[in-house]
PDB file of C-alpha atoms in Angstrom:
ATOM      1  CA  MET T  28       0.000   0.000   0.000  1.00  0.00           C
ATOM      2  CA  SER T  29       2.865   2.413   0.731  1.00  0.00           C
ATOM      3  CA  SER T  30       4.007   2.208  -2.900  1.00  0.00           C
ATOM      4  CA  LYS T  31       0.510   3.235  -4.005  1.00  0.00           C
ATOM      5  CA  ILE T  32       0.552   6.242  -1.683  1.00  0.00           C
ATOM      6  CA  ILE T  33       3.943   7.254  -3.061  1.00  0.00           C
ATOM      7  CA  SER T  34       2.621   6.836  -6.598  1.00  0.00           C
ATOM      8  CA  ILE T  35      -0.372   9.103  -6.037  1.00  0.00           C
ATOM      9  CA  THR T  36       1.734  11.604  -4.071  1.00  0.00           C
ATOM     10  CA  ALA T  37       3.958  11.816  -7.133  1.00  0.00           C
ATOM     11  CA  LEU T  38       0.836  12.559  -9.179  1.00  0.00           C
ATOM     12  CA  VAL T  39      -0.043  15.485  -6.901  1.00  0.00           C
ATOM     13  CA  LEU T  40       3.486  16.890  -7.045  1.00  0.00           C
ATOM     14  CA  GLY T  41       3.541  16.463 -10.788  1.00  0.00           C
ATOM     15  CA  PHE T  42       0.356  18.479 -11.197  1.00  0.00           C
ATOM     16  CA  ALA T  43       1.692  21.137  -8.845  1.00  0.00           C
ATOM     17  CA  SER T  44       4.828  21.552 -10.927  1.00  0.00           C
ATOM     18  CA  LEU T  45       2.717  21.850 -14.064  1.00  0.00           C
ATOM     19  CA  GLY T  46       0.229  24.240 -12.550  1.00  0.00           C
ATOM     20  CA  LEU T  47       1.742  27.425 -13.975  1.00  0.00           C
ATOM     21  CA  ALA T  48       2.565  25.953 -17.340  1.00  0.00           C
ATOM     22  CA  GLY T  49      -0.730  24.107 -17.831  1.00  0.00           C
ATOM     23  CA  VAL T  50      -1.418  20.395 -17.909  1.00  0.00           C
ATOM     24  CA  ALA T  51      -0.721  18.555 -21.140  1.00  0.00           C
ATOM     25  CA  CYS T  52      -3.780  17.099 -22.903  1.00  0.00           C
ATOM     26  CA  GLY T  53      -6.027  18.585 -20.255  1.00  0.00           C
ATOM     27  CA  SER T  54      -6.863  21.567 -18.076  1.00  0.00           C
ATOM     28  CA  VAL T  55      -6.127  22.844 -14.604  1.00  0.00           C
ATOM     29  CA  ASN T  56      -9.396  24.114 -13.142  1.00  0.00           C
ATOM     30  CA  LYS T  57     -12.028  22.552 -15.335  1.00  0.00           C
ATOM     31  CA  SER T  58     -13.973  19.322 -15.638  1.00  0.00           C
ATOM     32  CA  ILE T  59     -13.471  17.166 -18.732  1.00  0.00           C
ATOM     33  CA  THR T  60     -16.170  15.354 -20.708  1.00  0.00           C
ATOM     34  CA  ILE T  61     -15.402  12.718 -23.341  1.00  0.00           C
ATOM     35  CA  GLY T  62     -18.405  11.973 -25.514  1.00  0.00           C
ATOM     36  CA  PRO T  63     -19.939   8.544 -26.168  1.00  0.00           C
ATOM     37  CA  GLY T  64     -18.224   6.495 -28.856  1.00  0.00           C
ATOM     38  CA  THR T  65     -15.336   8.901 -29.295  1.00  0.00           C
ATOM     39  CA  GLU T  66     -11.610   8.104 -29.243  1.00  0.00           C
ATOM     40  CA  THR T  67      -9.026  10.351 -27.627  1.00  0.00           C
ATOM     41  CA  GLY T  68      -5.697  10.423 -25.839  1.00  0.00           C
ATOM     42  CA  GLY T  69      -5.084  10.624 -22.107  1.00  0.00           C
ATOM     43  CA  GLN T  70      -6.725  13.475 -20.202  1.00  0.00           C
ATOM     44  CA  SER T  71      -5.828  15.251 -16.964  1.00  0.00           C
ATOM     45  CA  THR T  72      -6.969  18.101 -14.769  1.00  0.00           C
ATOM     46  CA  VAL T  73      -6.353  19.352 -11.240  1.00  0.00           C
ATOM     47  CA  ASN T  74      -9.618  20.762  -9.906  1.00  0.00           C
ATOM     48  CA  GLY T  75     -12.387  19.034 -11.790  1.00  0.00           C
ATOM     49  CA  GLY T  76     -13.996  15.723 -12.597  1.00  0.00           C
ATOM     50  CA  ILE T  77     -13.608  13.560 -15.689  1.00  0.00           C
ATOM     51  CA  SER T  78     -16.564  11.889 -17.411  1.00  0.00           C
ATOM     52  CA  VAL T  79     -16.155   9.296 -20.184  1.00  0.00           C
ATOM     53  CA  GLY T  80     -19.169   8.379 -22.291  1.00  0.00           C
ATOM     54  CA  ARG T  81     -20.442   4.961 -23.288  1.00  0.00           C
ATOM     55  CA  SER T  82     -18.093   2.944 -25.556  1.00  0.00           C
ATOM     56  CA  ALA T  83     -15.534   5.757 -25.659  1.00  0.00           C
ATOM     57  CA  ILE T  84     -11.858   4.802 -25.990  1.00  0.00           C
ATOM     58  CA  VAL T  85      -9.146   6.697 -24.108  1.00  0.00           C
ATOM     59  CA  ASN T  86      -5.674   5.793 -25.367  1.00  0.00           C
ATOM     60  CA  GLY T  87      -3.956   6.970 -22.211  1.00  0.00           C
ATOM     61  CA  SER T  88      -4.489   7.711 -18.545  1.00  0.00           C
ATOM     62  CA  LEU T  89      -7.208   9.721 -16.805  1.00  0.00           C
ATOM     63  CA  GLU T  90      -5.867  11.820 -13.918  1.00  0.00           C
ATOM     64  CA  THR T  91      -7.217  14.445 -11.547  1.00  0.00           C
ATOM     65  CA  VAL T  92      -6.409  15.685  -8.063  1.00  0.00           C
ATOM     66  CA  ASN T  93      -9.750  17.019  -6.831  1.00  0.00           C
ATOM     67  CA  GLY T  94     -12.640  15.384  -8.624  1.00  0.00           C
ATOM     68  CA  GLN T  95     -14.534  12.220  -9.477  1.00  0.00           C
ATOM     69  CA  ILE T  96     -13.768  10.085 -12.525  1.00  0.00           C
ATOM     70  CA  THR T  97     -16.664   8.273 -14.218  1.00  0.00           C
ATOM     71  CA  LEU T  98     -16.558   5.817 -17.126  1.00  0.00           C
ATOM     72  CA  ASP T  99     -19.858   4.784 -18.680  1.00  0.00           C
ATOM     73  CA  ASP T 100     -20.669   1.278 -19.934  1.00  0.00           C
ATOM     74  CA  GLN T 101     -18.190  -0.372 -22.329  1.00  0.00           C
ATOM     75  CA  ALA T 102     -15.698   2.496 -22.121  1.00  0.00           C
ATOM     76  CA  ARG T 103     -11.950   1.833 -22.203  1.00  0.00           C
ATOM     77  CA  ALA T 104      -8.995   3.633 -20.641  1.00  0.00           C
ATOM     78  CA  ARG T 105      -5.588   2.950 -19.194  1.00  0.00           C
ATOM     79  CA  ASP T 106      -4.734   4.100 -15.649  1.00  0.00           C
ATOM     80  CA  VAL T 107      -7.498   5.943 -13.779  1.00  0.00           C
ATOM     81  CA  GLU T 108      -6.175   8.052 -10.889  1.00  0.00           C
ATOM     82  CA  THR T 109      -7.565  10.664  -8.521  1.00  0.00           C
ATOM     83  CA  VAL T 110      -6.544  11.930  -5.098  1.00  0.00           C
ATOM     84  CA  ASN T 111      -9.680  13.456  -3.596  1.00  0.00           C
ATOM     85  CA  GLY T 112     -12.555  11.835  -5.415  1.00  0.00           C
ATOM     86  CA  SER T 113     -14.289   8.608  -6.293  1.00  0.00           C
ATOM     87  CA  ILE T 114     -13.934   6.354  -9.333  1.00  0.00           C
ATOM     88  CA  ARG T 115     -17.124   4.984 -10.905  1.00  0.00           C
ATOM     89  CA  LEU T 116     -17.070   2.398 -13.690  1.00  0.00           C
ATOM     90  CA  GLY T 117     -20.177   1.241 -15.521  1.00  0.00           C
ATOM     91  CA  GLU T 118     -20.726  -2.242 -16.932  1.00  0.00           C
ATOM     92  CA  GLY T 119     -18.140  -3.875 -19.178  1.00  0.00           C
ATOM     93  CA  VAL T 120     -15.479  -1.205 -18.668  1.00  0.00           C
ATOM     94  CA  THR T 121     -11.823  -2.024 -19.375  1.00  0.00           C
ATOM     95  CA  ALA T 122      -8.983  -0.212 -17.589  1.00  0.00           C
ATOM     96  CA  ASP T 123      -5.528  -0.766 -16.149  1.00  0.00           C
ATOM     97  CA  ASP T 124      -4.878   0.473 -12.582  1.00  0.00           C
ATOM     98  CA  LEU T 125      -7.561   2.250 -10.525  1.00  0.00           C
ATOM     99  CA  GLU T 126      -6.179   4.441  -7.721  1.00  0.00           C
ATOM    100  CA  THR T 127      -7.553   6.990  -5.253  1.00  0.00           C
ATOM    101  CA  VAL T 128      -6.550   8.304  -1.836  1.00  0.00           C
ATOM    102  CA  ASN T 129      -9.770   9.767  -0.455  1.00  0.00           C
ATOM    103  CA  GLY T 130     -12.728   8.292  -2.265  1.00  0.00           C
ATOM    104  CA  SER T 131     -14.524   5.093  -3.147  1.00  0.00           C
ATOM    105  CA  ILE T 132     -14.100   2.831  -6.174  1.00  0.00           C
ATOM    106  CA  ARG T 133     -16.937   0.968  -7.884  1.00  0.00           C
ATOM    107  CA  VAL T 134     -16.457  -1.462 -10.771  1.00  0.00           C
ATOM    108  CA  GLY T 135     -19.669  -2.392 -12.558  1.00  0.00           C
ATOM    109  CA  ALA T 136     -20.619  -5.860 -13.763  1.00  0.00           C
ATOM    110  CA  GLY T 137     -18.393  -7.508 -16.362  1.00  0.00           C
ATOM    111  CA  GLY T 138     -15.471  -5.147 -15.858  1.00  0.00           C
ATOM    112  CA  MET T 139     -11.905  -6.003 -16.855  1.00  0.00           C
ATOM    113  CA  ILE T 140      -9.197  -4.403 -14.722  1.00  0.00           C
ATOM    114  CA  GLU T 141      -5.836  -5.399 -16.141  1.00  0.00           C
ATOM    115  CA  GLY T 142      -3.876  -4.011 -13.184  1.00  0.00           C
ATOM    116  CA  SER T 143      -4.735  -3.353  -9.527  1.00  0.00           C
ATOM    117  CA  VAL T 144      -7.443  -1.497  -7.590  1.00  0.00           C
ATOM    118  CA  SER T 145      -6.364   0.575  -4.584  1.00  0.00           C
ATOM    119  CA  ALA T 146      -7.710   3.211  -2.221  1.00  0.00           C
ATOM    120  CA  VAL T 147      -6.452   4.577   1.073  1.00  0.00           C
ATOM    121  CA  ASN T 148      -9.633   5.950   2.619  1.00  0.00           C
ATOM    122  CA  GLY T 149     -12.599   4.617   0.717  1.00  0.00           C
ATOM    123  CA  LYS T 150     -14.927   1.733  -0.037  1.00  0.00           C
ATOM    124  CA  ILE T 151     -14.190  -0.667  -2.904  1.00  0.00           C
ATOM    125  CA  ASN T 152     -17.040  -2.451  -4.672  1.00  0.00           C
ATOM    126  CA  SER T 153     -16.780  -4.961  -7.526  1.00  0.00           C
ATOM    127  CA  GLN T 154     -19.811  -6.472  -9.236  1.00  0.00           C
ATOM    128  CA  ARG T 155     -20.504  -9.852 -10.842  1.00  0.00           C
ATOM    129  CA  GLY T 156     -18.507 -11.001 -13.848  1.00  0.00           C
ATOM    130  CA  THR T 157     -15.591  -8.678 -13.158  1.00  0.00           C
ATOM    131  CA  ARG T 158     -11.985  -9.773 -13.518  1.00  0.00           C
ATOM    132  CA  VAL T 159      -9.157  -7.962 -11.676  1.00  0.00           C
ATOM    133  CA  ALA T 160      -5.756  -9.197 -12.827  1.00  0.00           C
ATOM    134  CA  GLY T 161      -3.811  -7.692  -9.921  1.00  0.00           C
ATOM    135  CA  ASP T 162      -4.451  -6.805  -6.271  1.00  0.00           C
ATOM    136  CA  ILE T 163      -7.345  -5.097  -4.511  1.00  0.00           C
ATOM    137  CA  SER T 164      -6.405  -3.089  -1.412  1.00  0.00           C
ATOM    138  CA  ASN T 165      -7.327  -0.260   0.909  1.00  0.00           C
ATOM    139  CA  VAL T 166      -6.609   0.898   4.459  1.00  0.00           C
ATOM    140  CA  ASN T 167      -9.952   2.272   5.658  1.00  0.00           C
ATOM    141  CA  GLY T 168     -13.285   1.333   4.133  1.00  0.00           C
ATOM    142  CA  GLU T 169     -15.454  -1.652   3.321  1.00  0.00           C
ATOM    143  CA  ILE T 170     -14.455  -3.974   0.483  1.00  0.00           C
ATOM    144  CA  GLU T 171     -17.415  -5.692  -1.189  1.00  0.00           C
ATOM    145  CA  ILE T 172     -16.574  -8.279  -3.849  1.00  0.00           C
ATOM    146  CA  ARG T 173     -19.385 -10.085  -5.696  1.00  0.00           C
ATOM    147  CA  GLY T 174     -18.872 -12.723  -8.375  1.00  0.00           C
ATOM    148  CA  THR T 175     -15.395 -11.421  -9.160  1.00  0.00           C
ATOM    149  CA  GLU T 176     -12.122 -13.155  -9.988  1.00  0.00           C
ATOM    150  CA  ILE T 177      -9.039 -11.554  -8.424  1.00  0.00           C
ATOM    151  CA  GLY T 178      -5.675 -12.591  -9.829  1.00  0.00           C
ATOM    152  CA  GLY T 179      -3.642 -11.127  -6.973  1.00  0.00           C
ATOM    153  CA  ASP T 180      -4.136 -10.442  -3.258  1.00  0.00           C
ATOM    154  CA  LEU T 181      -6.930  -8.797  -1.265  1.00  0.00           C
ATOM    155  CA  THR T 182      -5.726  -6.558   1.580  1.00  0.00           C
ATOM    156  CA  THR T 183      -7.152  -4.113   4.117  1.00  0.00           C
ATOM    157  CA  THR T 184      -6.318  -2.815   7.575  1.00  0.00           C
ATOM    158  CA  ASN T 185      -9.505  -1.417   9.101  1.00  0.00           C
ATOM    159  CA  GLY T 186     -12.165  -2.287   6.556  1.00  0.00           C
ATOM    160  CA  ASP T 187     -14.863  -4.932   6.581  1.00  0.00           C
ATOM    161  CA  ILE T 188     -14.665  -7.493   3.768  1.00  0.00           C
ATOM    162  CA  LEU T 189     -17.493  -9.268   1.965  1.00  0.00           C
ATOM    163  CA  LEU T 190     -16.273 -11.834  -0.568  1.00  0.00           C
ATOM    164  CA  THR T 191     -19.245 -13.710  -2.022  1.00  0.00           C
ATOM    165  CA  ASP T 192     -21.304 -14.947  -4.992  1.00  0.00           C
ATOM    166  CA  ASN T 193     -18.746 -17.483  -6.243  1.00  0.00           C
ATOM    167  CA  SER T 194     -15.853 -15.046  -6.183  1.00  0.00           C
ATOM    168  CA  VAL T 195     -12.359 -16.460  -6.714  1.00  0.00           C
ATOM    169  CA  LEU T 196      -9.266 -15.027  -5.004  1.00  0.00           C
ATOM    170  CA  GLN T 197      -6.079 -16.432  -6.501  1.00  0.00           C
ATOM    171  CA  GLY T 198      -3.817 -14.886  -3.874  1.00  0.00           C
ATOM    172  CA  THR T 199      -3.908 -14.175  -0.147  1.00  0.00           C
ATOM    173  CA  LEU T 200      -6.577 -12.393   1.879  1.00  0.00           C
ATOM    174  CA  THR T 201      -4.717 -10.245   4.433  1.00  0.00           C
ATOM    175  CA  ILE T 202      -5.967  -8.103   7.292  1.00  0.00           C
ATOM    176  CA  ASP T 203      -2.984  -5.975   8.310  1.00  0.00           C
ATOM    177  CA  GLU T 204      -2.335  -4.767  11.827  1.00  0.00           C
ATOM    178  CA  PRO T 205      -2.748  -0.980  12.223  1.00  0.00           C
ATOM    179  CA  SER T 206       0.534   0.854  12.631  1.00  0.00           C
ATOM    180  CA  GLY T 207       1.808   4.385  13.112  1.00  0.00           C
ATOM    181  CA  TRP T 208       1.855   6.862  15.956  1.00  0.00           C
ATOM    182  CA  ASN T 209      -1.906   7.491  15.828  1.00  0.00           C
ATOM    183  CA  TRP T 210      -2.674   3.806  16.421  1.00  0.00           C
ATOM    184  CA  SER T 211      -0.287   3.280  19.327  1.00  0.00           C
ATOM    185  CA  GLY T 212      -2.107   1.895  22.372  1.00  0.00           C
ATOM    186  CA  ARG T 213      -5.487   2.515  20.801  1.00  0.00           C
ATOM    187  CA  LYS T 214      -8.254  -0.076  20.692  1.00  0.00           C
ATOM    188  CA  SER T 215     -10.251  -0.185  17.484  1.00  0.00           C
ATOM    189  CA  ARG T 216     -13.260  -2.225  16.388  1.00  0.00           C
ATOM    190  CA  LYS T 217     -12.646  -5.614  14.874  1.00  0.00           C
ATOM    191  CA  PRO T 218     -13.105  -5.756  11.109  1.00  0.00           C
ATOM    192  CA  ARG T 219     -15.898  -8.078   9.958  1.00  0.00           C
ATOM    193  CA  VAL T 220     -14.772 -10.588   7.325  1.00  0.00           C
ATOM    194  CA  ILE T 221     -17.443 -12.613   5.510  1.00  0.00           C
ATOM    195  CA  ILE T 222     -16.392 -15.333   3.077  1.00  0.00           C
ATOM    196  CA  GLY T 223     -19.684 -16.054   1.395  1.00  0.00           C
ATOM    197  CA  PRO T 224     -21.312 -18.864  -0.592  1.00  0.00           C
ATOM    198  CA  GLY T 225     -19.284 -20.452  -3.382  1.00  0.00           C
ATOM    199  CA  THR T 226     -16.216 -18.325  -2.700  1.00  0.00           C
ATOM    200  CA  GLN T 227     -12.784 -19.816  -3.354  1.00  0.00           C
ATOM    201  CA  ILE T 228      -9.590 -18.490  -1.766  1.00  0.00           C
ATOM    202  CA  LEU T 229      -6.664 -20.338  -3.315  1.00  0.00           C
ATOM    203  CA  GLY T 230      -4.110 -18.660  -1.069  1.00  0.00           C
ATOM    204  CA  GLU T 231      -4.261 -18.357   2.692  1.00  0.00           C
ATOM    205  CA  VAL T 232      -6.255 -16.085   4.972  1.00  0.00           C
ATOM    206  CA  ARG T 233      -3.631 -14.104   6.881  1.00  0.00           C
ATOM    207  CA  LEU T 234      -4.997 -12.287   9.932  1.00  0.00           C
ATOM    208  CA  GLU T 235      -2.448  -9.950  11.515  1.00  0.00           C
ATOM    209  CA  ARG T 236      -5.146  -8.755  13.917  1.00  0.00           C
ATOM    210  CA  GLU T 237      -8.292 -10.236  15.414  1.00  0.00           C
ATOM    211  CA  VAL T 238     -11.426 -10.000  13.293  1.00  0.00           C
ATOM    212  CA  GLU T 239     -15.001 -11.256  13.256  1.00  0.00           C
ATOM    213  CA  LEU T 240     -14.597 -14.117  10.775  1.00  0.00           C
ATOM    214  CA  TYR T 241     -17.568 -15.795   9.080  1.00  0.00           C
ATOM    215  CA  ILE T 242     -17.138 -18.598   6.535  1.00  0.00           C
ATOM    216  CA  SER T 243     -19.910 -20.124   4.432  1.00  0.00           C
ATOM    217  CA  ASP T 244     -20.295 -23.895   4.474  1.00  0.00           C
ATOM    218  CA  SER T 245     -20.002 -23.808   0.672  1.00  0.00           C
ATOM    219  CA  ALA T 246     -16.812 -21.702   0.590  1.00  0.00           C
ATOM    220  CA  SER T 247     -13.359 -23.157  -0.030  1.00  0.00           C
ATOM    221  CA  ILE T 248     -10.320 -21.462   1.519  1.00  0.00           C
ATOM    222  CA  GLY T 249      -6.674 -22.101   2.276  1.00  0.00           C
ATOM    223  CA  ARG T 250      -5.341 -22.166   5.801  1.00  0.00           C
ATOM    224  CA  VAL T 251      -6.044 -19.366   8.276  1.00  0.00           C
ATOM    225  CA  SER T 252      -2.847 -17.993   9.821  1.00  0.00           C
ATOM    226  CA  GLY T 253      -1.729 -15.171  12.102  1.00  0.00           C
ATOM    227  CA  LYS T 254      -3.615 -14.210  15.253  1.00  0.00           C
ATOM    228  CA  MET T 255      -6.553 -16.511  14.525  1.00  0.00           C
ATOM    229  CA  SER T 256      -7.175 -19.957  13.093  1.00  0.00           C
ATOM    230  CA  SER T 257     -10.027 -21.583  11.210  1.00  0.00           C
ATOM    231  CA  ASP T 258     -11.334 -22.842  14.560  1.00  0.00           C
ATOM    232  CA  ASP T 259     -12.154 -19.225  15.472  1.00  0.00           C
ATOM    233  CA  ALA T 260     -14.453 -18.776  12.485  1.00  0.00           C
ATOM    234  CA  VAL T 261     -18.239 -18.806  12.666  1.00  0.00           C
ATOM    235  CA  ARG T 262     -19.629 -21.147  10.019  1.00  0.00           C
ATOM    236  CA  PHE T 263     -22.943 -20.364   8.361  1.00  0.00           C
ATOM    237  CA  SER T 264     -25.325 -21.656   5.710  1.00  0.00           C
ATOM    238  CA  GLY T 265     -27.504 -19.548   3.463  1.00  0.00           C
ATOM    239  CA  GLU T 266     -26.660 -16.212   1.892  1.00  0.00           C
ATOM    240  CA  HIS T 267     -25.619 -14.352   5.045  1.00  0.00           C
ATOM    241  CA  PRO T 268     -24.348 -15.107   8.574  1.00  0.00           C
TER     242      PRO T 268
END
């Protein structure tokens, strides 16, 4: 996660250095709209959102500092990055990495993310039929994964996790232990981790802190390691615990 923070920090500094000269292929204090079915290069702004219409193709990255980025159904882009704002993808959208610091990320049904999905403070939601080739991670915020295949790892520190509807996680599910001066000696609520019906975790479940762990009778997971074991899990049948 630290590498992602560094990456987005570099984005902020890069925009700051370009502020007086203007931002290439974009604007500084204006929102950007890319029409449906059009094809264009990468776009960037500082204070403004970016909206990409249905079936549009962006042959480059979409970047902003303060604003939301939205891609409508069947749109395509490369990296999608914001600092203070959410990322919203419609159905069947293709992109590389999705990154935000303060904001949520939603990937609609049938999405194809060829890189990773990461937030620092924000919810992550992935809908049925989506494929994420890399990792999904955040620090603070719920992660809700439905009917999605994840090629990498799934990681959070303080967020609840719902992994359900026949989702497949190729890597490891990790709940990190909080660290830093502001967490020292402080008690926080236990994250709630639900491994729902039909879910497969091919790697292990690594719990670096105690959580509320619920595992469906129809789920298949690797070993549970760290501060808890599989014996600590609450088993359930049906859709929910």
